[in-house]
mmCIF file of C-alpha atoms and ligand atoms in Angstrom:
data_model
loop_
_atom_site.group_PDB
_atom_site.id
_atom_site.type_symbol
_atom_site.label_atom_id
_atom_site.label_comp_id
_atom_site.label_asym_id
_atom_site.label_seq_id
_atom_site.Cartn_x
_atom_site.Cartn_y
_atom_site.Cartn_z
ATOM 1 C CA UNK A 1 59.279 150.484 118.016
ATOM 2 C CA UNK A 2 62.598 149.049 119.643
ATOM 3 C CA UNK A 3 65.857 150.947 118.257
ATOM 4 C CA UNK A 4 69.358 149.048 118.370
ATOM 5 C CA UNK A 5 72.617 151.091 118.513
ATOM 6 C CA UNK A 6 75.876 149.903 119.622
ATOM 7 C CA UNK A 7 78.286 152.385 121.022
ATOM 8 C CA UNK A 8 81.484 150.299 119.758
ATOM 9 C CA UNK A 9 80.688 151.278 116.462
ATOM 10 C CA UNK A 10 82.082 154.899 116.704
ATOM 11 C CA UNK A 11 85.150 153.487 117.079
ATOM 12 C CA UNK A 12 85.208 152.909 113.177
ATOM 13 C CA UNK A 13 86.571 156.024 111.951
ATOM 14 C CA UNK A 14 87.572 155.658 108.604
ATOM 15 C CA UNK A 15 89.763 158.955 107.140
ATOM 16 C CA UNK A 16 90.630 157.836 103.448
ATOM 17 C CA UNK A 17 88.483 158.441 100.581
ATOM 18 C CA UNK A 18 89.052 159.003 96.611
ATOM 19 C CA UNK A 19 86.746 161.830 94.834
ATOM 20 C CA UNK A 20 87.279 161.611 91.133
ATOM 21 C CA UNK A 21 90.886 160.809 91.433
ATOM 22 C CA UNK A 22 91.521 163.075 94.726
ATOM 23 C CA UNK A 23 91.807 162.608 98.357
ATOM 24 C CA UNK A 24 89.603 163.967 100.411
ATOM 25 C CA UNK A 25 87.746 163.401 104.022
ATOM 26 C CA UNK A 26 85.850 160.045 104.238
ATOM 27 C CA UNK A 27 82.060 161.084 104.869
ATOM 28 C CA UNK A 28 81.007 157.718 106.587
ATOM 29 C CA UNK A 29 82.398 159.358 109.790
ATOM 30 C CA UNK A 30 81.308 158.194 113.231
ATOM 31 C CA UNK A 31 79.660 162.128 113.924
ATOM 32 C CA UNK A 32 76.558 160.294 111.559
ATOM 33 C CA UNK A 33 75.365 158.250 114.678
ATOM 34 C CA UNK A 34 75.248 161.126 116.563
ATOM 35 C CA UNK A 35 72.993 162.876 114.344
ATOM 36 C CA UNK A 36 71.139 160.018 113.867
ATOM 37 C CA UNK A 37 70.446 159.274 117.494
ATOM 38 C CA UNK A 38 69.205 162.908 117.862
ATOM 39 C CA UNK A 39 66.813 161.908 115.340
ATOM 40 C CA UNK A 40 65.447 158.435 117.122
ATOM 41 C CA UNK A 41 65.577 160.727 120.348
ATOM 42 C CA UNK A 42 63.277 163.346 118.398
ATOM 43 C CA UNK A 43 60.873 160.484 117.210
ATOM 44 C CA UNK A 44 60.708 159.926 121.118
ATOM 45 C CA UNK A 45 62.522 156.227 121.045
ATOM 46 C CA UNK A 46 65.168 155.034 123.123
ATOM 47 C CA UNK A 47 67.935 153.116 121.898
ATOM 48 C CA UNK A 48 69.361 149.644 123.524
ATOM 49 C CA UNK A 49 72.511 147.701 123.082
ATOM 50 C CA UNK A 50 72.142 145.024 121.153
ATOM 51 C CA UNK A 51 73.483 141.394 122.503
ATOM 52 C CA UNK A 52 76.424 139.728 120.911
ATOM 53 C CA UNK A 53 75.089 137.672 118.314
ATOM 54 C CA UNK A 54 78.321 135.549 117.625
ATOM 55 C CA UNK A 55 79.925 134.707 114.590
ATOM 56 C CA UNK A 56 77.180 132.348 113.218
ATOM 57 C CA UNK A 57 74.824 134.945 111.626
ATOM 58 C CA UNK A 58 77.597 136.517 109.697
ATOM 59 C CA UNK A 59 79.203 133.150 108.607
ATOM 60 C CA UNK A 60 75.784 132.469 107.404
ATOM 61 C CA UNK A 61 76.311 135.339 104.354
ATOM 62 C CA UNK A 62 79.993 136.006 104.313
ATOM 63 C CA UNK A 63 82.709 133.288 103.612
ATOM 64 C CA UNK A 64 85.270 132.264 106.453
ATOM 65 C CA UNK A 65 88.270 133.608 104.551
ATOM 66 C CA UNK A 66 86.918 137.087 104.035
ATOM 67 C CA UNK A 67 86.027 137.109 107.827
ATOM 68 C CA UNK A 68 89.524 136.256 109.057
ATOM 69 C CA UNK A 69 90.679 138.987 106.454
ATOM 70 C CA UNK A 70 88.495 141.713 107.855
ATOM 71 C CA UNK A 71 89.526 140.513 111.623
ATOM 72 C CA UNK A 72 93.531 140.347 110.809
ATOM 73 C CA UNK A 73 94.034 142.740 107.955
ATOM 74 C CA UNK A 74 94.738 145.453 109.899
ATOM 75 C CA UNK A 75 97.511 144.244 112.206
ATOM 76 C CA UNK A 76 98.918 142.489 109.141
ATOM 77 C CA UNK A 77 98.900 145.637 107.213
ATOM 78 C CA UNK A 78 100.819 147.709 110.189
ATOM 79 C CA UNK A 79 103.504 145.037 110.038
ATOM 80 C CA UNK A 80 104.741 146.156 106.489
ATOM 81 C CA UNK A 81 107.073 148.509 106.158
ATOM 82 C CA UNK A 82 105.676 152.260 105.464
ATOM 83 C CA UNK A 83 102.260 150.813 105.968
ATOM 84 C CA UNK A 84 99.455 153.634 105.843
ATOM 85 C CA UNK A 85 97.236 153.788 108.847
ATOM 86 C CA UNK A 86 94.426 152.256 107.036
ATOM 87 C CA UNK A 87 94.028 149.469 104.714
ATOM 88 C CA UNK A 88 93.390 150.427 101.225
ATOM 89 C CA UNK A 89 93.735 148.034 98.082
ATOM 90 C CA UNK A 90 96.030 149.041 95.443
ATOM 91 C CA UNK A 91 95.777 145.948 93.189
ATOM 92 C CA UNK A 92 92.840 144.316 91.575
ATOM 93 C CA UNK A 93 92.327 140.511 90.730
ATOM 94 C CA UNK A 94 91.095 139.696 87.058
ATOM 95 C CA UNK A 95 89.189 137.324 88.590
ATOM 96 C CA UNK A 96 88.593 134.632 85.951
ATOM 97 C CA UNK A 97 92.377 133.718 86.092
ATOM 98 C CA UNK A 98 92.948 134.811 89.407
ATOM 99 C CA UNK A 99 93.982 132.387 92.625
ATOM 100 C CA UNK A 100 93.498 133.140 95.982
ATOM 101 C CA UNK A 101 96.591 135.057 97.383
ATOM 102 C CA UNK A 102 98.523 134.733 100.943
ATOM 103 C CA UNK A 103 99.742 138.039 101.667
ATOM 104 C CA UNK A 104 97.748 140.979 103.081
ATOM 105 C CA UNK A 105 98.349 143.384 99.929
ATOM 106 C CA UNK A 106 96.830 140.784 97.640
ATOM 107 C CA UNK A 107 93.988 139.803 100.044
ATOM 108 C CA UNK A 108 93.119 143.423 100.400
ATOM 109 C CA UNK A 109 92.528 143.418 96.505
ATOM 110 C CA UNK A 110 90.794 140.269 96.439
ATOM 111 C CA UNK A 111 88.184 141.364 99.578
ATOM 112 C CA UNK A 112 88.092 145.233 98.643
ATOM 113 C CA UNK A 113 85.890 145.880 95.545
ATOM 114 C CA UNK A 114 86.620 149.692 95.419
ATOM 115 C CA UNK A 115 88.479 152.006 97.693
ATOM 116 C CA UNK A 116 85.645 153.546 99.503
ATOM 117 C CA UNK A 117 86.135 150.829 102.265
ATOM 118 C CA UNK A 118 89.739 151.564 104.353
ATOM 119 C CA UNK A 119 90.019 149.021 107.266
ATOM 120 C CA UNK A 120 91.579 150.579 110.254
ATOM 121 C CA UNK A 121 92.212 149.054 113.982
ATOM 122 C CA UNK A 122 88.482 148.996 115.146
ATOM 123 C CA UNK A 123 86.837 148.283 111.883
ATOM 124 C CA UNK A 124 85.981 144.541 112.360
ATOM 125 C CA UNK A 125 84.941 145.025 115.761
ATOM 126 C CA UNK A 126 82.670 148.153 114.906
ATOM 127 C CA UNK A 127 81.245 146.055 111.795
ATOM 128 C CA UNK A 128 80.494 143.329 113.909
ATOM 129 C CA UNK A 129 78.310 145.364 116.664
ATOM 130 C CA UNK A 130 76.826 147.173 113.596
ATOM 131 C CA UNK A 131 75.815 143.360 112.534
ATOM 132 C CA UNK A 132 74.182 142.733 116.098
ATOM 133 C CA UNK A 133 72.053 145.641 115.434
ATOM 134 C CA UNK A 134 70.679 144.235 112.668
ATOM 135 C CA UNK A 135 70.381 140.417 113.960
ATOM 136 C CA UNK A 136 68.522 142.064 117.392
ATOM 137 C CA UNK A 137 66.078 143.817 114.815
ATOM 138 C CA UNK A 138 65.680 140.590 113.034
ATOM 139 C CA UNK A 139 64.657 138.811 116.055
ATOM 140 C CA UNK A 140 62.742 141.360 117.571
ATOM 141 C CA UNK A 141 60.542 141.354 114.272
ATOM 142 C CA UNK A 142 60.514 137.623 114.654
ATOM 143 C CA UNK A 143 59.114 137.680 118.100
ATOM 144 C CA UNK A 144 56.519 139.618 117.015
ATOM 145 C CA UNK A 145 57.553 143.295 116.994
ATOM 146 C CA UNK A 146 55.684 145.207 113.943
ATOM 147 C CA UNK A 147 59.052 147.093 113.459
ATOM 148 C CA UNK A 148 62.572 147.501 114.763
ATOM 149 C CA UNK A 149 65.541 149.902 113.788
ATOM 150 C CA UNK A 150 68.824 149.269 113.695
ATOM 151 C CA UNK A 151 70.931 151.961 113.716
ATOM 152 C CA UNK A 152 73.943 150.332 111.980
ATOM 153 C CA UNK A 153 76.884 152.019 110.793
ATOM 154 C CA UNK A 154 79.247 151.250 109.350
ATOM 155 C CA UNK A 155 76.467 150.098 106.647
ATOM 156 C CA UNK A 156 76.481 146.968 104.971
ATOM 157 C CA UNK A 157 74.611 146.850 101.400
ATOM 158 C CA UNK A 158 77.382 147.153 98.921
ATOM 159 C CA UNK A 159 79.224 143.967 100.584
ATOM 160 C CA UNK A 160 78.679 141.013 98.872
ATOM 161 C CA UNK A 161 79.620 137.387 100.036
ATOM 162 C CA UNK A 162 83.545 138.312 100.254
ATOM 163 C CA UNK A 163 83.696 141.753 98.566
ATOM 164 C CA UNK A 164 83.653 145.006 100.543
ATOM 165 C CA UNK A 165 82.978 148.287 98.658
ATOM 166 C CA UNK A 166 81.367 151.585 99.383
ATOM 167 C CA UNK A 167 81.877 152.222 103.256
ATOM 168 C CA UNK A 168 80.479 148.734 103.579
ATOM 169 C CA UNK A 169 82.234 145.700 105.500
ATOM 170 C CA UNK A 170 79.286 143.196 106.515
ATOM 171 C CA UNK A 171 75.955 143.459 105.043
ATOM 172 C CA UNK A 172 73.893 143.866 108.059
ATOM 173 C CA UNK A 173 70.419 143.683 105.699
ATOM 174 C CA UNK A 174 71.774 140.613 104.415
ATOM 175 C CA UNK A 175 72.255 138.948 107.763
ATOM 176 C CA UNK A 176 68.885 139.927 108.965
ATOM 177 C CA UNK A 177 67.377 138.613 105.814
ATOM 178 C CA UNK A 178 69.004 135.288 106.079
ATOM 179 C CA UNK A 179 68.335 134.912 109.766
ATOM 180 C CA UNK A 180 64.897 135.596 109.217
ATOM 181 C CA UNK A 181 64.598 132.861 106.327
ATOM 182 C CA UNK A 182 66.499 130.523 108.343
ATOM 183 C CA UNK A 183 63.741 130.735 111.071
ATOM 184 C CA UNK A 184 61.226 130.083 108.804
ATOM 185 C CA UNK A 185 60.123 133.377 107.441
ATOM 186 C CA UNK A 186 59.666 134.461 103.823
ATOM 187 C CA UNK A 187 61.854 137.851 103.622
ATOM 188 C CA UNK A 188 62.003 140.226 101.157
ATOM 189 C CA UNK A 189 64.535 143.134 101.211
ATOM 190 C CA UNK A 190 63.398 146.386 99.836
ATOM 191 C CA UNK A 191 66.485 148.983 99.404
ATOM 192 C CA UNK A 192 65.691 152.460 99.192
ATOM 193 C CA UNK A 193 69.292 154.172 99.435
ATOM 194 C CA UNK A 194 69.864 156.222 96.556
ATOM 195 C CA UNK A 195 72.708 153.755 95.530
ATOM 196 C CA UNK A 196 71.801 150.382 94.242
ATOM 197 C CA UNK A 197 72.054 147.381 96.784
ATOM 198 C CA UNK A 198 74.682 145.414 94.967
ATOM 199 C CA UNK A 199 75.985 143.174 97.620
ATOM 200 C CA UNK A 200 72.642 142.392 98.551
ATOM 201 C CA UNK A 201 71.585 141.343 95.311
ATOM 202 C CA UNK A 202 74.901 139.277 94.855
ATOM 203 C CA UNK A 203 74.079 137.398 97.897
ATOM 204 C CA UNK A 204 70.439 136.350 97.210
ATOM 205 C CA UNK A 205 70.723 136.337 93.104
ATOM 206 C CA UNK A 206 70.436 132.892 92.759
ATOM 207 C CA UNK A 207 68.013 132.414 96.060
ATOM 208 C CA UNK A 208 64.183 131.521 95.177
ATOM 209 C CA UNK A 209 63.299 132.238 99.393
ATOM 210 C CA UNK A 210 64.351 135.779 99.714
ATOM 211 C CA UNK A 211 63.193 138.488 97.332
ATOM 212 C CA UNK A 212 65.577 141.471 96.478
ATOM 213 C CA UNK A 213 64.024 144.679 95.478
ATOM 214 C CA UNK A 214 66.126 147.864 94.927
ATOM 215 C CA UNK A 215 64.754 151.551 93.953
ATOM 216 C CA UNK A 216 68.282 153.586 93.111
ATOM 217 C CA UNK A 217 69.906 156.315 91.062
ATOM 218 C CA UNK A 218 70.489 154.661 87.583
ATOM 219 C CA UNK A 219 74.172 152.673 87.823
ATOM 220 C CA UNK A 220 74.796 154.147 84.341
ATOM 221 C CA UNK A 221 75.542 157.453 86.341
ATOM 222 C CA UNK A 222 76.327 156.671 89.656
ATOM 223 C CA UNK A 223 77.657 154.418 92.304
ATOM 224 C CA UNK A 224 78.048 151.142 92.139
ATOM 225 C CA UNK A 225 78.331 151.899 88.080
ATOM 226 C CA UNK A 226 78.246 148.285 86.820
ATOM 227 C CA UNK A 227 75.128 146.524 88.697
ATOM 228 C CA UNK A 228 71.312 147.895 89.539
ATOM 229 C CA UNK A 229 70.124 147.429 86.033
ATOM 230 C CA UNK A 230 66.060 146.628 85.265
ATOM 231 C CA UNK A 231 67.506 143.746 83.214
ATOM 232 C CA UNK A 232 69.007 141.836 86.490
ATOM 233 C CA UNK A 233 65.968 139.574 87.738
ATOM 234 C CA UNK A 234 68.132 136.745 89.356
ATOM 235 C CA UNK A 235 69.530 133.297 88.126
ATOM 236 C CA UNK A 236 68.903 129.875 88.101
ATOM 237 C CA UNK A 237 66.361 129.098 90.548
ATOM 238 C CA UNK A 238 66.445 132.694 92.030
ATOM 239 C CA UNK A 239 65.139 134.009 88.385
ATOM 240 C CA UNK A 240 62.315 136.332 89.149
ATOM 241 C CA UNK A 241 63.058 137.057 92.835
ATOM 242 C CA UNK A 242 65.324 140.137 92.179
ATOM 243 C CA UNK A 243 63.895 143.589 90.956
ATOM 244 C CA UNK A 244 66.029 146.609 90.091
ATOM 245 C CA UNK A 245 63.930 150.184 89.761
ATOM 246 C CA UNK A 246 66.597 152.741 88.719
ATOM 247 C CA UNK A 247 65.554 156.367 88.658
ATOM 248 C CA UNK A 248 67.218 158.807 86.421
ATOM 249 C CA UNK A 249 69.577 160.911 88.013
ATOM 250 C CA UNK A 250 67.864 163.693 90.285
ATOM 251 C CA UNK A 251 64.831 161.737 90.828
ATOM 252 C CA UNK A 252 62.211 164.082 93.114
ATOM 253 C CA UNK A 253 59.727 162.856 95.730
ATOM 254 C CA UNK A 254 56.630 161.837 93.081
ATOM 255 C CA UNK A 255 59.328 159.311 91.129
ATOM 256 C CA UNK A 256 60.603 157.967 94.468
ATOM 257 C CA UNK A 257 57.210 157.051 96.125
ATOM 258 C CA UNK A 258 56.142 155.704 92.715
ATOM 259 C CA UNK A 259 59.096 153.202 92.607
ATOM 260 C CA UNK A 260 58.433 152.280 96.166
ATOM 261 C CA UNK A 261 54.926 151.644 95.618
ATOM 262 C CA UNK A 262 56.141 149.348 93.051
ATOM 263 C CA UNK A 263 58.548 147.858 94.990
ATOM 264 C CA UNK A 264 55.940 147.003 97.930
ATOM 265 C CA UNK A 265 53.555 145.486 95.229
ATOM 266 C CA UNK A 266 56.353 143.352 94.014
ATOM 267 C CA UNK A 267 57.279 142.216 97.597
ATOM 268 C CA UNK A 268 53.388 141.437 97.975
ATOM 269 C CA UNK A 269 53.189 139.415 94.856
ATOM 270 C CA UNK A 270 56.554 137.387 96.313
ATOM 271 C CA UNK A 271 54.317 136.652 99.243
ATOM 272 C CA UNK A 272 56.636 138.128 101.800
ATOM 273 C CA UNK A 273 55.538 137.880 105.440
ATOM 274 C CA UNK A 274 58.402 140.186 106.496
ATOM 275 C CA UNK A 275 60.547 143.028 105.439
ATOM 276 C CA UNK A 276 63.987 143.762 105.951
ATOM 277 C CA UNK A 277 64.391 147.608 104.790
ATOM 278 C CA UNK A 278 67.549 148.986 103.687
ATOM 279 C CA UNK A 279 66.947 152.718 104.658
ATOM 280 C CA UNK A 280 69.417 155.116 102.882
ATOM 281 C CA UNK A 281 68.673 158.584 103.911
ATOM 282 C CA UNK A 282 71.220 159.580 100.852
ATOM 283 C CA UNK A 283 68.415 160.222 98.805
ATOM 284 C CA UNK A 284 68.270 163.614 100.554
ATOM 285 C CA UNK A 285 68.249 167.113 98.485
ATOM 286 C CA UNK A 286 70.971 168.045 100.964
ATOM 287 C CA UNK A 287 73.114 164.889 100.762
ATOM 288 C CA UNK A 288 76.729 165.554 99.651
ATOM 289 C CA UNK A 289 76.214 162.939 97.104
ATOM 290 C CA UNK A 290 73.786 164.598 95.216
ATOM 291 C CA UNK A 291 71.792 161.498 93.403
ATOM 292 C CA UNK A 292 68.361 162.480 94.178
ATOM 293 C CA UNK A 293 66.240 165.410 95.475
ATOM 294 C CA UNK A 294 64.037 163.738 97.818
ATOM 295 C CA UNK A 295 62.716 166.412 100.604
ATOM 296 C CA UNK A 296 62.298 165.772 104.177
ATOM 297 C CA UNK A 297 58.490 165.440 103.940
ATOM 298 C CA UNK A 298 59.051 162.938 101.123
ATOM 299 C CA UNK A 299 61.057 160.907 103.309
ATOM 300 C CA UNK A 300 58.194 160.861 106.088
ATOM 301 C CA UNK A 301 55.584 160.200 103.592
ATOM 302 C CA UNK A 302 57.937 157.120 102.318
ATOM 303 C CA UNK A 303 57.886 156.051 106.237
ATOM 304 C CA UNK A 304 54.244 156.185 106.313
ATOM 305 C CA UNK A 305 54.098 154.177 102.685
ATOM 306 C CA UNK A 306 56.050 150.851 104.078
ATOM 307 C CA UNK A 307 54.514 151.345 107.016
ATOM 308 C CA UNK A 308 50.705 150.911 105.358
ATOM 309 C CA UNK A 309 52.015 147.798 103.207
ATOM 310 C CA UNK A 310 51.262 146.043 106.551
ATOM 311 C CA UNK A 311 54.309 143.726 107.018
ATOM 312 C CA UNK A 312 56.490 143.585 110.120
ATOM 313 C CA UNK A 313 59.685 145.348 109.341
ATOM 314 C CA UNK A 314 63.462 145.259 110.430
ATOM 315 C CA UNK A 315 64.601 148.579 109.257
ATOM 316 C CA UNK A 316 68.790 148.566 108.877
ATOM 317 C CA UNK A 317 70.117 151.862 108.450
ATOM 318 C CA UNK A 318 72.612 152.198 104.990
ATOM 319 C CA UNK A 319 73.914 155.247 103.893
ATOM 320 C CA UNK A 320 73.014 158.936 104.448
ATOM 321 C CA UNK A 321 75.929 161.321 105.204
ATOM 322 C CA UNK A 322 76.666 164.529 106.760
ATOM 323 C CA UNK A 323 74.265 166.909 105.317
ATOM 324 C CA UNK A 324 72.253 169.116 107.219
ATOM 325 C CA UNK A 325 69.137 167.416 107.107
ATOM 326 C CA UNK A 326 70.540 164.257 108.773
ATOM 327 C CA UNK A 327 68.869 164.242 112.055
ATOM 328 C CA UNK A 328 65.481 165.628 110.770
ATOM 329 C CA UNK A 329 65.376 162.966 108.133
ATOM 330 C CA UNK A 330 65.650 159.908 110.232
ATOM 331 C CA UNK A 331 63.048 161.764 112.825
ATOM 332 C CA UNK A 332 60.961 162.235 109.948
ATOM 333 C CA UNK A 333 60.980 158.625 108.634
ATOM 334 C CA UNK A 334 60.743 157.095 111.795
ATOM 335 C CA UNK A 335 57.834 159.385 112.510
ATOM 336 C CA UNK A 336 56.116 159.169 109.297
ATOM 337 C CA UNK A 337 56.452 155.118 109.917
ATOM 338 C CA UNK A 338 54.968 155.363 113.364
ATOM 339 C CA UNK A 339 52.077 157.532 112.472
ATOM 340 C CA UNK A 340 50.912 155.338 109.738
ATOM 341 C CA UNK A 341 51.130 152.242 111.835
ATOM 342 C CA UNK A 342 48.841 153.435 114.666
HETATM 343 ZN ZN1 ZN B 1 74.214 155.014 99.657
#
């Protein structure tokens, strides 16, 4: 399995995060990449740097004004008197009655869905390189590889066409799926992060040619709070190509595996010929977010379950924070996947 990782992504080192109204250290730290790389090595794999894919794959999924915002916001923010070191929105538009603003404070509110996506000096450059990893994984799979893994951070699945959120800036999985679809494939996204993939759902919600399935903790009690319900099935031409499989808070291995199996059946019924997997290791019982109680062995068996479906897979890293088991969890997933593939 080819593994794509870009060292430049570690220059994105967000500090700000608000937990139940209290500023705390941001969990989406560069140290995550080091722990994931250790797991990649333990699985016997060697990462390679992806080529630059340029702007086109990003623009296929995100709006021009959003890409411009991500690229220019930090410098514009720093020019404000008394600005904080990172761009954090403090206003939100009421979208039904709002017009697109000119200044960076208003634009931050427009393009940031919550306070969990602070933009620092190197955020855009890092997000672009993370997306390069996803594009390289998609291209490897389109070129005949059975699987490829994009060690992408910052993650992406909470970002829609032009609204960031939940540590995510560019939607790496959507960029990969769109590239595969444009290349003539029939992709499905299977999102097994503990959080619903609301950004990916929004991007493909009206699309009949890309299936989106998400297995996650019930949004009534967990981020992203407002979407991810079972009744959201797509709209217009995309009706029937979105499926949400929410699980109750604290779900265990058995419930998670059962939902993943249902997700894989859904992908098969859709007739997908390639899978984009949004892999979130924040399902683990030791993850600081506490949404599910999945064991390391459960993550390993999920890898085997997904490999056994027999589709080529572009694996895109999403969440999974600085719990003690992050290294073992990625090694377990990749080991389980490779073991079942052989
Ligand atoms: Zn997550």
